């Protein structure tokens, strides 16, 4: 997930928020804009289209959701 974050920041996306999301998520990073591309999933990494304007557009989850990288609309 760190590589995805680095790639997004290099492409001009910006971090909008850093938080936790109890009860399971210890680290939640939300980017301002949508992910620029679909990234290859590796062991322990999942992708989900959330598409909920109250939350975010999509997310990559690591370690069962312990860490989450989400993107805005």
mmCIF file of C-alpha atoms in Angstrom:
data_model
loop_
_atom_site.group_PDB
_atom_site.id
_atom_site.type_symbol
_atom_site.label_atom_id
_atom_site.label_comp_id
_atom_site.label_asym_id
_atom_site.label_seq_id
_atom_site.Cartn_x
_atom_site.Cartn_y
_atom_site.Cartn_z
ATOM 1 C CA UNK A 1 0.000 0.000 0.000
ATOM 2 C CA UNK A 2 2.897 2.339 0.617
ATOM 3 C CA UNK A 3 3.870 1.993 -3.056
ATOM 4 C CA UNK A 4 0.348 2.920 -4.129
ATOM 5 C CA UNK A 5 0.397 5.991 -1.907
ATOM 6 C CA UNK A 6 3.782 7.052 -3.264
ATOM 7 C CA UNK A 7 2.615 6.560 -6.864
ATOM 8 C CA UNK A 8 -0.532 8.599 -6.263
ATOM 9 C CA UNK A 9 1.391 11.435 -4.618
ATOM 10 C CA UNK A 10 3.893 11.421 -7.493
ATOM 11 C CA UNK A 11 0.959 11.762 -9.917
ATOM 12 C CA UNK A 12 -0.269 14.866 -8.102
ATOM 13 C CA UNK A 13 -2.892 13.410 -5.792
ATOM 14 C CA UNK A 14 -2.838 14.853 -2.262
ATOM 15 C CA UNK A 15 -3.652 13.540 1.195
ATOM 16 C CA UNK A 16 -6.957 14.977 2.416
ATOM 17 C CA UNK A 17 -7.106 13.233 5.787
ATOM 18 C CA UNK A 18 -5.267 10.808 8.043
ATOM 19 C CA UNK A 19 -7.225 9.099 10.809
ATOM 20 C CA UNK A 20 -8.248 5.765 12.258
ATOM 21 C CA UNK A 21 -11.586 4.074 11.636
ATOM 22 C CA UNK A 22 -12.521 1.987 14.683
ATOM 23 C CA UNK A 23 -12.914 -0.754 15.520
ATOM 24 C CA UNK A 24 -10.456 -2.438 13.126
ATOM 25 C CA UNK A 25 -8.694 0.208 11.048
ATOM 26 C CA UNK A 26 -5.600 1.572 12.757
ATOM 27 C CA UNK A 27 -4.586 3.839 9.867
ATOM 28 C CA UNK A 28 -6.870 5.442 7.301
ATOM 29 C CA UNK A 29 -5.406 7.723 4.619
ATOM 30 C CA UNK A 30 -7.874 9.472 2.329
ATOM 31 C CA UNK A 31 -6.664 11.050 -0.905
ATOM 32 C CA UNK A 32 -8.373 14.114 -2.398
ATOM 33 C CA UNK A 33 -9.011 12.675 -5.863
ATOM 34 C CA UNK A 34 -9.741 9.232 -7.333
ATOM 35 C CA UNK A 35 -6.923 6.769 -7.818
ATOM 36 C CA UNK A 36 -5.204 7.485 -11.143
ATOM 37 C CA UNK A 37 -5.107 3.793 -12.077
ATOM 38 C CA UNK A 38 -5.998 0.339 -10.816
ATOM 39 C CA UNK A 39 -3.031 -1.164 -8.988
ATOM 40 C CA UNK A 40 -2.001 -4.809 -8.894
ATOM 41 C CA UNK A 41 -3.084 -6.593 -5.744
ATOM 42 C CA UNK A 42 -0.414 -8.337 -3.716
ATOM 43 C CA UNK A 43 -0.706 -10.735 -0.787
ATOM 44 C CA UNK A 44 -2.852 -9.256 1.975
ATOM 45 C CA UNK A 45 -4.109 -6.364 -0.188
ATOM 46 C CA UNK A 46 -7.761 -6.000 -1.245
ATOM 47 C CA UNK A 47 -9.574 -3.428 -3.372
ATOM 48 C CA UNK A 48 -13.178 -2.275 -3.054
ATOM 49 C CA UNK A 49 -15.369 0.206 -4.935
ATOM 50 C CA UNK A 50 -17.243 1.994 -2.150
ATOM 51 C CA UNK A 51 -18.942 4.746 -4.207
ATOM 52 C CA UNK A 52 -20.582 6.319 -1.180
ATOM 53 C CA UNK A 53 -20.475 10.133 -1.277
ATOM 54 C CA UNK A 54 -20.675 10.223 2.522
ATOM 55 C CA UNK A 55 -17.379 8.329 2.719
ATOM 56 C CA UNK A 56 -15.192 7.797 -0.368
ATOM 57 C CA UNK A 57 -15.030 6.387 -3.885
ATOM 58 C CA UNK A 58 -12.718 3.376 -3.506
ATOM 59 C CA UNK A 59 -10.181 1.859 -1.166
ATOM 60 C CA UNK A 60 -7.253 -0.486 -0.889
ATOM 61 C CA UNK A 61 -7.244 -2.455 2.377
ATOM 62 C CA UNK A 62 -4.233 -4.199 3.857
ATOM 63 C CA UNK A 63 -4.127 -6.856 6.541
ATOM 64 C CA UNK A 64 -7.889 -7.381 6.695
ATOM 65 C CA UNK A 65 -8.601 -3.663 6.840
ATOM 66 C CA UNK A 66 -6.088 -2.764 9.539
ATOM 67 C CA UNK A 67 -4.682 -0.183 7.113
ATOM 68 C CA UNK A 68 -6.799 1.553 4.477
ATOM 69 C CA UNK A 69 -5.923 3.877 1.606
ATOM 70 C CA UNK A 70 -9.075 5.510 0.258
ATOM 71 C CA UNK A 71 -9.743 8.089 -2.442
ATOM 72 C CA UNK A 72 -12.272 10.873 -2.824
ATOM 73 C CA UNK A 73 -14.481 11.519 -5.823
#
